[in-house]
Amino acid sequence: MKFTKMHGIGNDYVYVNCLKEEVKYPEKVSKFVSDRHFGIGSDGLILIQPSKKADFEMAMYNADGSRGEMCGNGIRCVAKYLYDYGLTDQTKISVETLAGIKELELTVEEGKVSLVKVDMGAPELAAEKIPVVSEKEQAVAVPLEAAGKVYEMTCVSMGNPHCVIFLEEDVRELDLEKIGPLFERHPRFPKRINTEFVNVIDRNTLRMRVWERGSGETLACGTGACATAVAAMINGKADHEVTVKLLGGDLQIAWEGGDASVFMTGPAAAVFDGEIQLPKELL
């Protein structure tokens, strides 16, 4: 199987051009290639496929083999792959995902994509649609008990579910390996959850760490950055344009509120091309 290793500010995936390659068992292949000791090493697998609804389709799988609805960092890399590898010459493209069709705008420098702006669509705040078990119609600034402590959570869906926790303590000091799984599989989240732990630096700057459903801590999460920005704005902690600082780098997020789309802008990078022999049971 031929592949390309790419990352969006450290959120790395194995990309396969399924216009040329066939992946029969993507759930199992994702677990195999994601292993950082016995595989390629990644946060998951992303397949670039033809689409009847958009220019292309992105199928995203987490490191544990579960299917993800959407990946903000991943879709920027899809755009870079499509342009840099000659599958499109357009700088405005549409990509189908399980979270709907996303519109992307590419910035090209010296023949290569350097930045991608993604229309992530409007955030979903209705608790039952995220989904999260909540007494309130919107889970905004509501208490959640985990790890023997009561936190204040705001839940947002950006096509996939997010729980945003604002903290006074430095998120860089958190033992995320310990508390992350307690949030991910908390009974309040029927489909599990991605959890963002956030410091508000100022009204235009947020610092975030993320525990991703199915992958654990990653260096970055694009949908998580969008959810974090939205949560900060609706709680009156941030203005309409913010920089979200993640372990892997920064993302620019803009949202005017209400039913307006959230726009995410950030880089994408190709690391290397390769070819791997899959085990017989995966062929």
Tab-separated table of C-alpha atoms in Angstrom:
chain	number	residue	atom	x	y	z
A	1	MET	CA	0.000	0.000	0.000
A	2	LYS	CA	1.425	3.364	-1.032
A	3	PHE	CA	0.876	6.194	1.428
A	4	THR	CA	1.915	9.694	2.421
A	5	LYS	CA	2.600	10.718	6.009
A	6	MET	CA	1.287	14.254	6.676
A	7	HIS	CA	0.511	16.436	9.659
A	8	GLY	CA	-1.378	19.567	10.587
A	9	ILE	CA	0.585	21.218	13.421
A	10	GLY	CA	1.628	17.807	14.713
A	11	ASN	CA	-1.716	16.007	14.339
A	12	ASP	CA	-0.366	13.288	12.039
A	13	TYR	CA	-2.144	10.806	9.801
A	14	VAL	CA	-1.343	8.255	7.144
A	15	TYR	CA	-2.970	9.345	3.860
A	16	VAL	CA	-3.903	6.934	1.090
A	17	ASN	CA	-4.975	7.991	-2.405
A	18	CYS	CA	-7.963	5.687	-2.933
A	19	LEU	CA	-8.355	6.909	-6.484
A	20	LYS	CA	-5.420	4.545	-7.081
A	21	GLU	CA	-5.262	2.274	-4.020
A	22	GLU	CA	-7.869	-0.015	-2.474
A	23	VAL	CA	-8.147	-0.375	1.292
A	24	LYS	CA	-10.510	-3.257	2.084
A	25	TYR	CA	-10.438	-3.148	5.881
A	26	PRO	CA	-9.814	0.500	6.852
A	27	GLU	CA	-10.637	-0.008	10.548
A	28	LYS	CA	-7.999	-2.719	10.899
A	29	VAL	CA	-5.524	-0.966	8.607
A	30	SER	CA	-5.807	2.194	10.708
A	31	LYS	CA	-4.911	0.302	13.890
A	32	PHE	CA	-1.981	-1.356	12.109
A	33	VAL	CA	-0.424	1.736	10.502
A	34	SER	CA	-1.035	3.971	13.539
A	35	ASP	CA	1.116	1.846	15.844
A	36	ARG	CA	4.235	3.909	16.544
A	37	HIS	CA	6.363	0.822	17.260
A	38	PHE	CA	5.216	-1.783	14.744
A	39	GLY	CA	3.513	0.372	12.097
A	40	ILE	CA	4.135	3.744	10.477
A	41	GLY	CA	3.066	5.769	13.493
A	42	SER	CA	0.142	8.207	13.378
A	43	ASP	CA	-3.023	9.453	15.017
A	44	GLY	CA	-5.013	7.520	12.440
A	45	LEU	CA	-5.710	6.819	8.771
A	46	ILE	CA	-7.290	9.137	6.197
A	47	LEU	CA	-8.517	7.879	2.843
A	48	ILE	CA	-8.890	10.275	-0.083
A	49	GLN	CA	-11.782	9.009	-2.179
A	50	PRO	CA	-13.981	10.080	-5.116
A	51	SER	CA	-17.275	11.745	-4.225
A	52	LYS	CA	-20.627	12.106	-5.968
A	53	LYS	CA	-21.535	15.110	-3.801
A	54	ALA	CA	-18.292	17.116	-3.703
A	55	ASP	CA	-14.923	17.335	-5.449
A	56	PHE	CA	-13.490	14.592	-3.207
A	57	GLU	CA	-14.324	12.634	-0.053
A	58	MET	CA	-12.307	12.233	3.149
A	59	ALA	CA	-12.789	9.064	5.209
A	60	MET	CA	-11.072	9.407	8.580
A	61	TYR	CA	-10.265	6.628	11.062
A	62	ASN	CA	-8.846	7.018	14.555
A	63	ALA	CA	-5.844	5.103	15.872
A	64	ASP	CA	-8.158	2.570	17.562
A	65	GLY	CA	-9.899	1.857	14.250
A	66	SER	CA	-13.092	3.779	15.016
A	67	ARG	CA	-14.498	6.020	12.280
A	68	GLY	CA	-14.376	9.745	12.928
A	69	GLU	CA	-16.875	12.187	11.486
A	70	MET	CA	-14.443	15.011	10.837
A	71	CYS	CA	-10.846	16.114	11.396
A	72	GLY	CA	-9.915	19.767	10.959
A	73	ASN	CA	-6.171	19.209	10.732
A	74	GLY	CA	-6.712	16.169	8.541
A	75	ILE	CA	-8.879	17.962	6.002
A	76	ARG	CA	-6.261	20.696	5.551
A	77	CYS	CA	-3.738	17.991	4.715
A	78	VAL	CA	-6.207	16.451	2.270
A	79	ALA	CA	-6.355	19.802	0.487
A	80	LYS	CA	-2.574	20.031	0.358
A	81	TYR	CA	-2.307	16.473	-0.964
A	82	LEU	CA	-4.882	17.087	-3.687
A	83	TYR	CA	-3.125	20.207	-4.964
A	84	ASP	CA	0.525	19.287	-4.420
A	85	TYR	CA	0.114	15.834	-5.966
A	86	GLY	CA	-1.716	17.168	-9.010
A	87	LEU	CA	-5.213	15.816	-8.333
A	88	THR	CA	-6.631	19.338	-8.657
A	89	ASP	CA	-5.451	22.710	-9.897
A	90	GLN	CA	-8.194	24.602	-8.074
A	91	THR	CA	-7.569	26.739	-5.003
A	92	LYS	CA	-11.182	26.439	-3.847
A	93	ILE	CA	-12.406	22.872	-3.395
A	94	SER	CA	-15.146	20.951	-1.609
A	95	VAL	CA	-14.593	17.800	0.446
A	96	GLU	CA	-17.299	15.406	1.612
A	97	THR	CA	-17.064	14.145	5.214
A	98	LEU	CA	-19.403	12.363	7.609
A	99	ALA	CA	-19.980	15.834	9.091
A	100	GLY	CA	-21.114	17.224	5.742
A	101	ILE	CA	-19.425	18.931	2.805
A	102	LYS	CA	-16.651	21.345	3.748
A	103	GLU	CA	-15.460	24.230	1.574
A	104	LEU	CA	-11.705	24.871	1.553
A	105	GLU	CA	-9.635	27.812	0.329
A	106	LEU	CA	-5.972	27.104	-0.427
A	107	THR	CA	-3.043	29.509	-0.160
A	108	VAL	CA	-0.333	28.464	-2.624
A	109	GLU	CA	3.305	29.573	-2.424
A	110	GLU	CA	5.896	28.453	-4.973
A	111	GLY	CA	3.564	25.793	-6.310
A	112	LYS	CA	2.791	24.213	-2.931
A	113	VAL	CA	-0.067	24.702	-0.471
A	114	SER	CA	1.113	26.504	2.671
A	115	LEU	CA	-2.152	27.424	4.402
A	116	VAL	CA	-5.720	26.184	4.182
A	117	LYS	CA	-8.831	28.045	5.330
A	118	VAL	CA	-11.746	25.732	6.074
A	119	ASP	CA	-15.407	26.632	6.367
A	120	MET	CA	-16.212	24.304	9.264
A	121	GLY	CA	-19.922	25.096	9.233
A	122	ALA	CA	-22.019	26.374	12.119
A	123	PRO	CA	-21.436	24.878	15.565
A	124	GLU	CA	-24.132	22.677	17.091
A	125	LEU	CA	-24.978	23.579	20.689
A	126	ALA	CA	-28.128	21.503	21.274
A	127	ALA	CA	-27.163	18.944	23.932
A	128	GLU	CA	-29.171	16.073	22.443
A	129	LYS	CA	-27.524	16.519	19.044
A	130	ILE	CA	-23.936	16.588	20.314
A	131	PRO	CA	-24.857	14.247	22.160
A	132	VAL	CA	-24.454	14.942	25.864
A	133	VAL	CA	-26.787	14.102	28.742
A	134	SER	CA	-27.761	17.490	30.143
A	135	GLU	CA	-30.636	18.981	32.113
A	136	LYS	CA	-30.236	22.141	30.051
A	137	GLU	CA	-31.072	22.411	26.339
A	138	GLN	CA	-27.520	23.637	25.779
A	139	ALA	CA	-24.683	22.255	27.892
A	140	VAL	CA	-23.057	25.640	28.493
A	141	ALA	CA	-21.133	26.154	31.738
A	142	VAL	CA	-22.716	23.114	33.422
A	143	PRO	CA	-21.081	21.014	36.151
A	144	LEU	CA	-19.468	17.664	35.395
A	145	GLU	CA	-17.954	15.411	38.040
A	146	ALA	CA	-14.885	13.433	36.991
A	147	ALA	CA	-11.753	12.192	38.739
A	148	GLY	CA	-13.212	13.191	42.105
A	149	LYS	CA	-13.570	16.828	41.088
A	150	VAL	CA	-16.374	19.006	39.730
A	151	TYR	CA	-15.517	20.754	36.473
A	152	GLU	CA	-17.504	23.280	34.445
A	153	MET	CA	-18.058	22.077	30.891
A	154	THR	CA	-19.367	23.582	27.681
A	155	CYS	CA	-20.234	21.102	24.938
A	156	VAL	CA	-20.089	21.851	21.222
A	157	SER	CA	-20.330	19.695	18.118
A	158	MET	CA	-18.258	20.627	15.083
A	159	GLY	CA	-19.498	17.523	13.276
A	160	ASN	CA	-17.981	15.516	16.121
A	161	PRO	CA	-18.596	15.953	19.863
A	162	HIS	CA	-16.456	18.141	22.116
A	163	CYS	CA	-16.410	18.945	25.815
A	164	VAL	CA	-14.501	22.140	26.632
A	165	ILE	CA	-13.130	22.648	30.153
A	166	PHE	CA	-11.718	26.051	31.127
A	167	LEU	CA	-9.103	25.878	33.877
A	168	GLU	CA	-7.195	28.350	36.032
A	169	GLU	CA	-4.339	25.880	36.521
A	170	ASP	CA	-1.780	25.625	33.733
A	171	VAL	CA	-3.020	23.022	31.237
A	172	ARG	CA	0.603	22.225	30.410
A	173	GLU	CA	0.911	20.649	33.865
A	174	LEU	CA	-2.146	18.366	33.586
A	175	ASP	CA	-1.790	14.597	33.867
A	176	LEU	CA	-3.863	14.066	30.746
A	177	GLU	CA	-3.107	10.353	30.498
A	178	LYS	CA	-4.913	9.950	33.825
A	179	ILE	CA	-7.923	12.230	33.455
A	180	GLY	CA	-8.461	12.112	29.678
A	181	PRO	CA	-9.999	8.616	29.574
A	182	LEU	CA	-12.349	9.519	32.450
A	183	PHE	CA	-13.878	12.253	30.324
A	184	GLU	CA	-13.860	10.271	27.071
A	185	ARG	CA	-15.946	7.434	28.520
A	186	HIS	CA	-17.988	9.422	31.020
A	187	PRO	CA	-21.650	8.263	31.115
A	188	ARG	CA	-22.771	11.781	30.160
A	189	PHE	CA	-21.403	11.153	26.650
A	190	PRO	CA	-23.275	8.329	24.843
A	191	LYS	CA	-20.876	8.346	21.863
A	192	ARG	CA	-17.768	9.187	23.892
A	193	ILE	CA	-16.242	12.654	23.665
A	194	ASN	CA	-13.222	14.711	22.629
A	195	THR	CA	-12.143	16.852	25.591
A	196	GLU	CA	-10.305	20.177	25.457
A	197	PHE	CA	-8.602	21.594	28.552
A	198	VAL	CA	-8.148	25.331	28.095
A	199	ASN	CA	-6.423	28.367	29.575
A	200	VAL	CA	-7.664	31.818	28.567
A	201	ILE	CA	-4.498	33.874	28.042
A	202	ASP	CA	-6.383	36.957	26.844
A	203	ARG	CA	-9.496	37.736	24.788
A	204	ASN	CA	-7.733	36.809	21.563
A	205	THR	CA	-5.517	33.947	22.743
A	206	LEU	CA	-6.345	30.519	24.137
A	207	ARG	CA	-4.055	27.647	25.124
A	208	MET	CA	-5.425	24.139	24.705
A	209	ARG	CA	-4.581	20.480	25.212
A	210	VAL	CA	-6.814	17.795	23.829
A	211	TRP	CA	-7.712	14.210	24.637
A	212	GLU	CA	-9.188	12.805	21.419
A	213	ARG	CA	-11.815	10.105	21.344
A	214	GLY	CA	-10.158	6.971	20.014
A	215	SER	CA	-6.623	8.372	19.815
A	216	GLY	CA	-5.683	9.785	23.230
A	217	GLU	CA	-3.689	12.992	23.518
A	218	THR	CA	-2.675	14.466	20.181
A	219	LEU	CA	-0.527	17.483	19.414
A	220	ALA	CA	-3.467	19.277	17.822
A	221	CYS	CA	-7.161	18.965	16.976
A	222	GLY	CA	-8.743	21.307	14.431
A	223	THR	CA	-12.372	20.664	15.328
A	224	GLY	CA	-11.350	20.888	18.982
A	225	ALA	CA	-9.778	24.301	18.419
A	226	CYS	CA	-13.006	25.440	16.759
A	227	ALA	CA	-15.118	24.071	19.609
A	228	THR	CA	-12.812	25.739	22.135
A	229	ALA	CA	-13.098	29.115	20.395
A	230	VAL	CA	-16.896	28.842	20.210
A	231	ALA	CA	-17.095	27.842	23.888
A	232	ALA	CA	-14.884	30.771	24.879
A	233	MET	CA	-17.001	33.201	22.867
A	234	ILE	CA	-20.398	32.065	24.151
A	235	ASN	CA	-19.076	32.177	27.733
A	236	GLY	CA	-17.887	35.746	27.215
A	237	LYS	CA	-14.223	34.857	27.547
A	238	ALA	CA	-13.034	35.749	24.018
A	239	ASP	CA	-13.661	37.996	21.026
A	240	HIS	CA	-14.774	36.820	17.580
A	241	GLU	CA	-11.271	36.034	16.296
A	242	VAL	CA	-8.790	34.059	18.370
A	243	THR	CA	-5.483	32.271	18.151
A	244	VAL	CA	-5.656	28.807	19.687
A	245	LYS	CA	-2.241	27.621	20.854
A	246	LEU	CA	-1.853	23.832	20.765
A	247	LEU	CA	1.135	21.627	21.512
A	248	GLY	CA	1.900	21.355	17.794
A	249	GLY	CA	1.376	24.991	16.815
A	250	ASP	CA	-1.263	27.687	16.371
A	251	LEU	CA	-4.624	27.832	14.585
A	252	GLN	CA	-6.626	30.941	13.720
A	253	ILE	CA	-10.346	30.609	14.459
A	254	ALA	CA	-13.070	33.123	13.582
A	255	TRP	CA	-16.806	33.004	14.363
A	256	GLU	CA	-19.402	35.769	14.294
A	257	GLY	CA	-21.873	33.832	16.424
A	258	GLY	CA	-25.320	32.341	15.878
A	259	ASP	CA	-25.730	30.313	12.690
A	260	ALA	CA	-22.558	31.724	11.117
A	261	SER	CA	-19.844	29.327	10.005
A	262	VAL	CA	-16.688	28.830	12.012
A	263	PHE	CA	-13.570	29.450	9.907
A	264	MET	CA	-10.305	27.692	10.713
A	265	THR	CA	-6.995	28.659	9.120
A	266	GLY	CA	-3.777	26.756	9.569
A	267	PRO	CA	-0.839	25.025	7.868
A	268	ALA	CA	-0.466	21.531	6.447
A	269	ALA	CA	2.748	19.615	5.850
A	270	ALA	CA	3.842	16.494	4.008
A	271	VAL	CA	6.476	14.451	5.859
A	272	PHE	CA	7.320	11.585	3.489
A	273	ASP	CA	5.952	9.177	0.901
A	274	GLY	CA	6.276	5.452	1.390
A	275	GLU	CA	5.015	1.982	0.700
A	276	ILE	CA	4.179	-0.630	3.317
A	277	GLN	CA	3.448	-4.334	3.046
A	278	LEU	CA	0.208	-5.016	4.888
A	279	PRO	CA	-0.319	-8.347	6.659
A	280	LYS	CA	-2.198	-10.898	4.535
A	281	GLU	CA	-5.309	-10.631	6.673
A	282	LEU	CA	-5.603	-6.926	5.784
A	283	LEU	CA	-5.320	-7.399	2.007
